[in-house]
């Protein structure tokens, strides 16, 4: 599991800040739930990778519980529980701590924070546009552009239709999707073997691979509409059609998407899609839904690579230091006054030589005041802008209280 030292927290705050600002900008309402869920709710989708990665345990009353590997089943449970009272469509967001017992690789950890955006109760593709557009907005707020990333989109419905036209019956599609999702992660021969295990003959396996070369999505009205509306919403340059996007979770029913860095160096930045049947499978009324999960791990690696390791720690506020014990109270009084004016003040805790004080101040603060005996005598010190080296006078008079 992860420890967050202050330098790591600076990155987390930068990333979470963009998540929250983007969600607020698009009027998603925050919600939350406990990280412990019933194992049964989380594991109902057998055959999926995440199902096998769940941390689970029995509590003292022998209840079978688990740490959530994702938020979507919890969201579906919460919505189904209050389906009569809630007004739809609802737009909900959360930053959920998730746990997956998976092999630790670049971009994949056993614990991660996952920003979730979901719109429940809307069949129109405008829901996809809002969800994807908000995630693109967050990436832009973090300092990336569409030259750094692309959202790869496809449609499981379209792929299902194409498989059916090749003679592969719908009841085999879930298996085919799970196998095709492994493309790029394992050799094609192994995927072919998985397809044969799923009941496909040689001709059907060949047809399936041929379908995966499709570059044209004009037969899929919802994809055509998505690309058109993305133009209006201002993020069409972030979208690419990619029939290879399948998604490993079996609840997706329509448009699916996954965001990658353009250089192909990192794992998926975020992923999601439409899942119109999940609520019914847990006892709710039929309700269309679309959403995504956006982890903190990959995007932080990408930001460090593109913006620099130190890009999260901007010097801010004012450092206040003093030369001898005689100026200690004067410095403390100045800190009190500046803080009451809303400033962030890093007060030195012991007397220092000016050189040492300014060296440390330069790492964390934008400005600095160093109080020596002469300054106390004059009642005025110098406030130095550490970037421009400009100096202004600052009064050392006590705060009016
Ligand atoms: P997912 O593709 O399994 O989808 O995960 C979504 C994102 O979470 C990934 O793209 C990645 O950023 C991050 N992530 C997943 N596992 C890890 C890990 N072990 N370490 C670091 N980051 C990770 C879902 O979970 C769906 N529930 C998303 C969703 C919400 N669909 C509809 N609404």
Short mmCIF file of C-alpha atoms and ligand atoms in Angstrom, two decimals:
data_model
loop_
_atom_site.label_atom_id
_atom_site.label_comp_id
_atom_site.label_asym_id
_atom_site.label_seq_id
_atom_site.Cartn_x
_atom_site.Cartn_y
_atom_site.Cartn_z
CA UNK A 1 0.00 0.00 0.00
CA UNK A 2 1.05 3.58 -0.44
CA UNK A 3 2.64 6.18 1.84
CA UNK A 4 2.22 9.78 0.80
CA UNK A 5 5.12 12.01 1.84
CA UNK A 6 4.54 15.77 1.45
CA UNK A 7 6.03 15.77 -2.06
CA UNK A 8 3.61 12.97 -3.02
CA UNK A 9 0.73 14.82 -1.37
CA UNK A 10 1.55 17.92 -3.41
CA UNK A 11 0.97 15.84 -6.55
CA UNK A 12 -2.16 14.26 -5.13
CA UNK A 13 -3.57 17.68 -4.23
CA UNK A 14 -2.82 19.00 -7.72
CA UNK A 15 -4.57 16.04 -9.35
CA UNK A 16 -7.52 15.97 -6.92
CA UNK A 17 -7.88 19.76 -7.29
CA UNK A 18 -8.33 19.37 -11.06
CA UNK A 19 -10.79 16.47 -10.52
CA UNK A 20 -12.90 18.54 -8.13
CA UNK A 21 -12.80 21.75 -10.18
CA UNK A 22 -13.76 19.95 -13.39
CA UNK A 23 -16.61 18.06 -11.68
CA UNK A 24 -17.88 21.28 -10.10
CA UNK A 25 -17.69 23.07 -13.46
CA UNK A 26 -20.02 20.46 -14.97
CA UNK A 27 -22.34 20.31 -11.93
CA UNK A 28 -21.61 16.74 -10.81
CA UNK A 29 -22.73 16.25 -7.19
CA UNK A 30 -20.23 14.67 -4.78
CA UNK A 31 -21.18 11.45 -2.95
CA UNK A 32 -19.26 8.91 -0.89
CA UNK A 33 -19.53 5.47 0.70
CA UNK A 34 -17.56 3.10 2.89
CA UNK A 35 -14.55 1.36 1.34
CA UNK A 36 -15.83 -1.96 2.79
CA UNK A 37 -18.64 -3.57 0.81
CA UNK A 38 -20.32 -6.95 0.75
CA UNK A 39 -18.18 -9.39 -1.24
CA UNK A 40 -21.25 -10.65 -3.03
CA UNK A 41 -22.09 -7.22 -4.50
CA UNK A 42 -18.55 -6.72 -5.79
CA UNK A 43 -17.90 -10.19 -7.17
CA UNK A 44 -21.05 -10.99 -9.10
CA UNK A 45 -19.33 -10.61 -12.47
CA UNK A 46 -17.46 -13.92 -12.67
CA UNK A 47 -14.62 -14.31 -15.15
CA UNK A 48 -13.49 -10.73 -14.88
CA UNK A 49 -10.02 -9.81 -13.82
CA UNK A 50 -11.15 -7.41 -11.09
CA UNK A 51 -13.32 -10.11 -9.54
CA UNK A 52 -10.21 -12.19 -8.99
CA UNK A 53 -8.32 -9.22 -7.55
CA UNK A 54 -10.62 -8.42 -4.65
CA UNK A 55 -9.21 -8.19 -1.13
CA UNK A 56 -11.79 -10.00 0.96
CA UNK A 57 -12.20 -11.30 4.50
CA UNK A 58 -14.66 -12.61 7.05
CA UNK A 59 -15.50 -10.27 9.92
CA UNK A 60 -16.10 -11.42 13.52
CA UNK A 61 -19.70 -12.29 12.65
CA UNK A 62 -18.59 -14.33 9.64
CA UNK A 63 -19.88 -11.78 7.15
CA UNK A 64 -18.03 -12.01 3.84
CA UNK A 65 -16.72 -8.49 3.22
CA UNK A 66 -14.34 -6.88 0.76
CA UNK A 67 -12.39 -3.70 0.07
CA UNK A 68 -13.92 -2.24 -3.09
CA UNK A 69 -11.84 -2.61 -6.25
CA UNK A 70 -14.05 -0.02 -8.01
CA UNK A 71 -16.95 2.26 -7.13
CA UNK A 72 -19.54 1.31 -9.75
CA UNK A 73 -21.28 -1.56 -7.87
CA UNK A 74 -21.54 0.69 -4.79
CA UNK A 75 -23.00 3.51 -6.88
CA UNK A 76 -25.52 1.10 -8.40
CA UNK A 77 -26.44 -0.18 -4.93
CA UNK A 78 -26.93 3.37 -3.60
CA UNK A 79 -29.06 4.40 -6.57
CA UNK A 80 -31.16 1.21 -6.50
CA UNK A 81 -31.78 1.68 -2.76
CA UNK A 82 -33.33 5.14 -3.27
CA UNK A 83 -34.58 4.83 -6.83
CA UNK A 84 -38.06 6.09 -5.90
CA UNK A 85 -36.81 9.25 -4.15
CA UNK A 86 -33.94 10.33 -6.40
CA UNK A 87 -34.61 12.61 -9.37
CA UNK A 88 -33.08 11.50 -12.63
CA UNK A 89 -30.90 11.98 -14.53
CA UNK A 90 -28.43 12.27 -11.69
CA UNK A 91 -24.83 13.32 -12.10
CA UNK A 92 -22.62 12.05 -9.29
CA UNK A 93 -18.91 12.25 -8.60
CA UNK A 94 -16.51 10.88 -6.02
CA UNK A 95 -12.81 10.27 -5.45
CA UNK A 96 -12.83 6.73 -4.11
CA UNK A 97 -9.95 4.82 -2.58
CA UNK A 98 -9.91 1.40 -4.29
CA UNK A 99 -7.95 -1.78 -3.69
CA UNK A 100 -6.98 -4.45 -6.21
CA UNK A 101 -4.71 -7.35 -5.55
CA UNK A 102 -2.95 -7.13 -8.87
CA UNK A 103 0.57 -7.54 -10.08
CA UNK A 104 2.37 -4.30 -9.34
CA UNK A 105 3.59 -2.77 -12.57
CA UNK A 106 4.16 0.74 -13.84
CA UNK A 107 0.88 2.56 -13.34
CA UNK A 108 -0.81 -0.26 -11.42
CA UNK A 109 -0.75 -0.43 -7.65
CA UNK A 110 -2.66 -2.39 -5.05
CA UNK A 111 -4.25 0.79 -3.79
CA UNK A 112 -5.32 3.75 -5.88
CA UNK A 113 -7.67 6.69 -5.79
CA UNK A 114 -10.20 6.67 -8.56
CA UNK A 115 -12.17 9.74 -9.59
CA UNK A 116 -15.60 8.62 -10.76
CA UNK A 117 -18.09 10.52 -12.89
CA UNK A 118 -21.46 8.90 -13.54
CA UNK A 119 -24.70 10.00 -15.13
CA UNK A 120 -27.59 7.70 -14.27
CA UNK A 121 -31.00 7.81 -15.91
CA UNK A 122 -30.10 9.22 -19.32
CA UNK A 123 -30.16 7.35 -22.64
CA UNK A 124 -28.98 10.25 -24.81
CA UNK A 125 -25.38 10.31 -25.99
CA UNK A 126 -25.13 13.80 -24.49
CA UNK A 127 -24.45 11.93 -21.22
CA UNK A 128 -21.30 10.39 -22.79
CA UNK A 129 -20.33 13.84 -24.08
CA UNK A 130 -20.63 15.37 -20.60
CA UNK A 131 -18.71 12.57 -18.87
CA UNK A 132 -15.84 12.44 -21.38
CA UNK A 133 -15.77 16.24 -21.76
CA UNK A 134 -15.41 16.68 -17.99
CA UNK A 135 -12.49 14.24 -17.84
CA UNK A 136 -10.79 16.05 -20.74
CA UNK A 137 -11.37 19.32 -18.87
CA UNK A 138 -9.61 17.86 -15.80
CA UNK A 139 -6.58 16.83 -17.91
CA UNK A 140 -6.40 20.35 -19.36
CA UNK A 141 -6.61 21.88 -15.88
CA UNK A 142 -3.64 19.73 -14.89
CA UNK A 143 -1.60 21.34 -17.67
CA UNK A 144 -1.88 18.74 -20.45
CA UNK A 145 -3.18 19.26 -23.99
CA UNK A 146 -4.79 16.94 -26.52
CA UNK A 147 -1.29 16.52 -28.00
CA UNK A 148 -0.44 14.60 -24.81
CA UNK A 149 -3.46 12.28 -24.68
CA UNK A 150 -6.31 10.82 -26.73
CA UNK A 151 -9.60 9.25 -25.72
CA UNK A 152 -10.07 6.03 -27.71
CA UNK A 153 -13.75 5.25 -28.21
CA UNK A 154 -15.73 2.35 -29.57
CA UNK A 155 -19.12 0.73 -29.11
CA UNK A 156 -19.74 -2.71 -27.71
CA UNK A 157 -23.15 -2.66 -29.32
CA UNK A 158 -21.58 -2.12 -32.76
CA UNK A 159 -18.97 -4.81 -32.13
CA UNK A 160 -21.73 -7.16 -30.97
CA UNK A 161 -23.70 -6.55 -34.17
CA UNK A 162 -20.62 -7.22 -36.29
CA UNK A 163 -19.87 -10.43 -34.39
CA UNK A 164 -23.50 -11.54 -34.82
CA UNK A 165 -23.27 -10.87 -38.59
CA UNK A 166 -20.22 -13.16 -38.65
CA UNK A 167 -22.33 -15.92 -37.13
CA UNK A 168 -21.20 -15.59 -33.51
CA UNK A 169 -24.34 -15.76 -31.36
CA UNK A 170 -24.96 -13.09 -28.67
CA UNK A 171 -24.57 -15.55 -25.77
CA UNK A 172 -20.90 -15.95 -26.73
CA UNK A 173 -20.19 -12.21 -26.90
CA UNK A 174 -19.30 -11.69 -23.22
CA UNK A 175 -16.57 -14.33 -23.59
CA UNK A 176 -15.35 -12.81 -26.85
CA UNK A 177 -15.18 -9.35 -25.25
CA UNK A 178 -13.11 -10.66 -22.33
CA UNK A 179 -10.69 -12.36 -24.73
CA UNK A 180 -10.41 -9.34 -27.07
CA UNK A 181 -9.78 -7.05 -24.10
CA UNK A 182 -6.48 -8.90 -23.64
CA UNK A 183 -5.24 -7.83 -27.08
CA UNK A 184 -1.89 -6.08 -26.79
CA UNK A 185 -1.43 -7.61 -23.33
CA UNK A 186 -0.95 -11.19 -24.60
CA UNK A 187 -0.04 -12.74 -27.98
CA UNK A 188 -2.82 -13.14 -30.56
CA UNK A 189 -2.35 -16.95 -30.50
CA UNK A 190 -3.34 -17.03 -26.83
CA UNK A 191 -6.36 -14.85 -27.55
CA UNK A 192 -7.32 -17.20 -30.38
CA UNK A 193 -7.04 -20.09 -27.91
CA UNK A 194 -9.29 -18.22 -25.47
CA UNK A 195 -11.83 -17.67 -28.27
CA UNK A 196 -11.77 -21.38 -29.17
CA UNK A 197 -12.25 -22.25 -25.48
CA UNK A 198 -15.26 -19.91 -25.59
CA UNK A 199 -16.79 -22.17 -28.28
CA UNK A 200 -15.73 -20.38 -31.49
CA UNK A 201 -14.67 -22.36 -34.56
CA UNK A 202 -11.59 -21.48 -36.65
CA UNK A 203 -13.62 -19.48 -39.20
CA UNK A 204 -15.27 -17.47 -36.43
CA UNK A 205 -11.91 -16.77 -34.78
CA UNK A 206 -10.60 -15.49 -38.14
CA UNK A 207 -13.75 -13.38 -38.62
CA UNK A 208 -13.32 -11.91 -35.14
CA UNK A 209 -9.73 -10.87 -35.86
CA UNK A 210 -10.83 -9.38 -39.21
CA UNK A 211 -13.48 -7.28 -37.43
CA UNK A 212 -10.74 -5.89 -35.20
CA UNK A 213 -9.23 -4.14 -38.25
CA UNK A 214 -12.36 -1.99 -38.71
CA UNK A 215 -11.55 1.71 -39.08
CA UNK A 216 -15.00 2.96 -40.03
CA UNK A 217 -17.74 3.65 -37.51
CA UNK A 218 -20.34 5.24 -39.80
CA UNK A 219 -22.70 2.29 -39.19
CA UNK A 220 -22.94 3.24 -35.49
CA UNK A 221 -25.31 6.23 -35.00
CA UNK A 222 -24.32 6.84 -31.37
CA UNK A 223 -20.62 7.06 -32.25
CA UNK A 224 -21.35 9.42 -35.14
CA UNK A 225 -23.41 11.58 -32.77
CA UNK A 226 -20.70 11.47 -30.09
CA UNK A 227 -18.04 12.77 -32.51
CA UNK A 228 -20.41 15.48 -33.78
CA UNK A 229 -21.36 16.72 -30.31
CA UNK A 230 -17.73 16.56 -29.12
CA UNK A 231 -17.02 19.10 -31.87
CA UNK A 232 -19.66 21.43 -30.41
CA UNK A 233 -18.38 20.81 -26.87
CA UNK A 234 -14.81 21.63 -27.94
CA UNK A 235 -12.98 18.35 -27.44
CA UNK A 236 -13.31 16.53 -30.79
CA UNK A 237 -9.53 16.77 -31.19
CA UNK A 238 -9.22 14.50 -28.11
CA UNK A 239 -11.29 11.66 -29.66
CA UNK A 240 -10.17 8.76 -31.85
CA UNK A 241 -12.18 5.76 -32.97
CA UNK A 242 -10.52 2.51 -31.90
CA UNK A 243 -12.42 -0.76 -32.23
CA UNK A 244 -9.77 -2.33 -30.00
CA UNK A 245 -11.26 -0.63 -26.92
CA UNK A 246 -13.34 -3.35 -25.31
CA UNK A 247 -13.00 -2.79 -21.52
CA UNK A 248 -12.47 -5.64 -19.10
CA UNK A 249 -15.68 -5.15 -17.12
CA UNK A 250 -18.67 -7.08 -18.37
CA UNK A 251 -21.39 -4.55 -17.45
CA UNK A 252 -20.74 -2.22 -20.39
CA UNK A 253 -23.44 -2.28 -23.06
CA UNK A 254 -22.81 0.56 -25.52
CA UNK A 255 -20.13 3.19 -26.06
CA UNK A 256 -16.87 2.34 -24.30
CA UNK A 257 -13.77 4.48 -24.05
CA UNK A 258 -10.27 4.57 -22.65
CA UNK A 259 -7.78 7.43 -22.50
CA UNK A 260 -4.09 6.91 -23.33
CA UNK A 261 -1.02 9.13 -23.60
CA UNK A 262 -0.16 9.74 -27.26
CA UNK A 263 3.37 8.35 -26.95
CA UNK A 264 1.98 5.06 -25.68
CA UNK A 265 4.31 5.05 -22.67
CA UNK A 266 1.76 4.53 -19.91
CA UNK A 267 -1.25 2.39 -19.01
CA UNK A 268 -4.81 3.72 -19.42
CA UNK A 269 -5.37 7.15 -17.83
CA UNK A 270 -9.10 6.66 -17.49
CA UNK A 271 -11.77 4.31 -18.76
CA UNK A 272 -15.52 3.99 -18.81
CA UNK A 273 -18.62 3.53 -20.85
CA UNK A 274 -22.34 2.98 -20.93
CA UNK A 275 -23.79 0.32 -18.65
CA UNK A 276 -27.55 0.19 -19.08
CA UNK A 277 -28.24 -3.10 -17.26
CA UNK A 278 -26.25 -2.91 -14.04
CA UNK A 279 -29.08 -1.51 -11.93
CA UNK A 280 -31.48 -4.27 -12.96
CA UNK A 281 -28.90 -6.93 -12.12
CA UNK A 282 -28.83 -5.68 -8.53
CA UNK A 283 -32.60 -5.35 -8.18
CA UNK A 284 -33.24 -1.80 -9.44
CA UNK A 285 -35.52 -0.54 -12.21
CA UNK A 286 -34.07 -0.51 -15.77
CA UNK A 287 -32.00 2.67 -15.97
CA UNK A 288 -29.51 3.89 -18.56
CA UNK A 289 -26.15 4.92 -17.16
CA UNK A 290 -22.74 6.07 -18.30
CA UNK A 291 -19.61 6.78 -16.32
CA UNK A 292 -15.88 6.58 -15.97
CA UNK A 293 -13.11 5.86 -13.51
CA UNK A 294 -9.94 7.98 -13.62
CA UNK A 295 -7.09 6.82 -11.38
CA UNK A 296 -4.50 9.05 -9.74
CA UNK A 297 -1.48 6.82 -10.45
CA UNK A 298 -1.04 6.91 -14.23
CA UNK A 299 -1.90 10.57 -14.63
CA UNK A 300 0.65 11.53 -11.96
CA UNK A 301 3.35 9.54 -13.78
CA UNK A 302 2.38 11.23 -17.03
CA UNK A 303 2.37 14.72 -15.47
CA UNK A 304 5.80 14.16 -13.94
CA UNK A 305 7.13 13.04 -17.33
CA UNK A 306 5.61 15.93 -19.27
CA UNK A 307 5.73 18.82 -16.76
CA UNK A 308 8.70 17.84 -14.57
CA UNK A 309 9.04 16.10 -11.20
CA UNK A 310 8.74 19.39 -9.29
CA UNK A 311 5.78 20.82 -11.14
CA UNK A 312 3.38 20.22 -8.26
CA UNK A 313 5.22 22.31 -5.71
CA UNK A 314 4.88 25.96 -6.53
CA UNK A 315 6.50 28.31 -4.01
CA UNK A 316 3.74 30.19 -2.23
CA UNK A 317 3.17 32.55 0.68
CA UNK A 318 5.68 34.41 2.84
CA UNK A 319 8.56 33.03 4.89
CA UNK A 320 9.32 35.01 8.06
CA UNK A 321 12.68 34.56 9.79
CA UNK A 322 14.70 36.31 12.51
CA UNK A 323 18.34 36.72 13.35
CA UNK A 324 18.57 36.47 17.16
CA UNK A 325 16.24 35.49 20.02
CA UNK A 326 15.64 39.21 20.53
CA UNK A 327 13.53 39.41 17.29
CA UNK A 328 11.54 36.25 17.92
CA UNK A 329 8.42 37.94 19.27
CA UNK A 330 8.50 40.61 16.61
CA UNK A 331 8.61 37.88 13.92
CA UNK A 332 5.78 35.98 15.58
CA UNK A 333 3.70 39.17 15.76
CA UNK A 334 4.33 39.83 12.06
CA UNK A 335 3.31 36.24 11.22
CA UNK A 336 0.11 36.69 13.23
CA UNK A 337 -0.76 39.89 11.37
CA UNK A 338 -0.03 38.49 7.92
CA UNK A 339 -2.01 35.31 8.69
CA UNK A 340 -4.96 37.40 9.85
CA UNK A 341 -4.79 39.09 6.43
CA UNK A 342 -5.12 35.64 4.80
CA UNK A 343 -1.48 35.03 3.93
CA UNK A 344 0.18 31.62 4.16
CA UNK A 345 3.15 32.27 6.46
CA UNK A 346 6.07 29.90 7.10
CA UNK A 347 7.51 31.20 10.37
CA UNK A 348 11.06 30.11 11.14
CA UNK A 349 11.12 28.31 14.48
CA UNK A 350 14.63 29.37 15.53
CA UNK A 351 17.10 32.19 14.90
CA UNK A 352 19.10 31.77 11.70
CA UNK A 353 21.81 33.31 9.65
CA UNK A 354 20.25 35.21 6.70
CA UNK A 355 21.92 32.99 4.09
CA UNK A 356 20.49 29.83 5.57
CA UNK A 357 17.06 31.39 6.01
CA UNK A 358 16.84 32.62 2.40
CA UNK A 359 18.07 29.31 1.00
CA UNK A 360 15.30 27.40 2.76
CA UNK A 361 12.69 30.10 2.03
CA UNK A 362 13.47 29.85 -1.68
CA UNK A 363 12.36 26.21 -1.72
CA UNK A 364 8.89 26.77 -0.33
CA UNK A 365 7.87 30.43 -0.32
CA UNK A 366 7.28 33.12 -2.91
CA UNK A 367 8.32 35.98 -0.64
CA UNK A 368 10.41 36.35 2.51
CA UNK A 369 10.97 38.80 5.38
CA UNK A 370 14.03 38.52 7.57
CA UNK A 371 13.88 40.48 10.82
CA UNK A 372 17.15 41.64 12.38
CA UNK A 373 17.82 43.93 15.41
CA UNK A 374 18.02 47.06 13.22
CA UNK A 375 14.63 46.32 11.63
CA UNK A 376 13.01 46.03 15.07
CA UNK A 377 14.56 49.33 16.09
CA UNK A 378 13.18 51.03 12.90
CA UNK A 379 9.82 49.23 13.04
CA UNK A 380 10.19 48.37 9.34
CA UNK A 381 11.62 45.35 7.51
CA UNK A 382 12.06 44.38 3.85
CA UNK A 383 9.71 42.00 2.08
CA UNK A 384 11.59 40.31 -0.73
CA UNK A 385 10.01 38.71 -3.79
CA UNK A 386 12.16 35.61 -4.17
CA UNK A 387 11.58 35.25 -7.91
CA UNK A 388 12.15 38.86 -9.02
CA UNK A 389 14.43 39.88 -6.09
CA UNK A 390 12.30 43.03 -5.75
CA UNK A 391 12.03 44.49 -2.26
CA UNK A 392 9.27 46.48 -0.61
CA UNK A 393 9.01 47.79 2.94
CA UNK A 394 6.81 46.07 5.46
CA UNK A 395 5.74 47.60 8.76
CA UNK A 396 6.50 45.62 11.92
CA UNK A 397 3.79 47.27 14.02
CA UNK A 398 1.60 44.80 15.93
CA UNK A 399 -1.85 43.79 14.62
CA UNK A 400 -4.71 45.88 15.95
CA UNK A 401 -6.59 43.62 18.34
P1 LIG B 1 -11.31 0.40 -14.74
O1 LIG B 1 -10.90 0.53 -16.17
O2 LIG B 1 -11.16 -0.92 -14.09
O3 LIG B 1 -12.82 0.89 -14.65
O4 LIG B 1 -10.49 1.47 -13.91
C1 LIG B 1 -10.59 2.83 -14.25
C2 LIG B 1 -9.26 3.52 -14.06
O5 LIG B 1 -8.81 3.34 -12.70
C3 LIG B 1 -8.10 3.02 -14.89
O6 LIG B 1 -8.13 3.59 -16.17
C4 LIG B 1 -6.92 3.50 -14.07
O7 LIG B 1 -6.73 4.89 -14.25
C5 LIG B 1 -7.40 3.31 -12.66
N1 LIG B 1 -6.95 2.03 -12.07
C6 LIG B 1 -7.58 0.83 -12.09
N2 LIG B 1 -6.86 -0.10 -11.44
C7 LIG B 1 -5.77 0.50 -10.97
C8 LIG B 1 -4.62 0.09 -10.19
N3 LIG B 1 -4.48 -1.15 -9.74
N4 LIG B 1 -3.68 1.01 -9.90
C9 LIG B 1 -3.78 2.27 -10.34
N5 LIG B 1 -4.83 2.73 -11.05
C10 LIG B 1 -5.81 1.87 -11.38
C11 LIG B 1 -13.57 0.90 -13.51
O8 LIG B 1 -13.12 0.70 -12.41
C12 LIG B 1 -15.01 1.31 -13.73
N6 LIG B 1 -15.74 1.07 -12.48
C13 LIG B 1 -15.12 2.75 -14.18
C14 LIG B 1 -16.52 3.21 -14.34
C15 LIG B 1 -17.20 4.10 -13.59
N7 LIG B 1 -17.37 2.78 -15.29
C16 LIG B 1 -18.54 3.39 -15.11
N8 LIG B 1 -18.44 4.22 -14.08
#
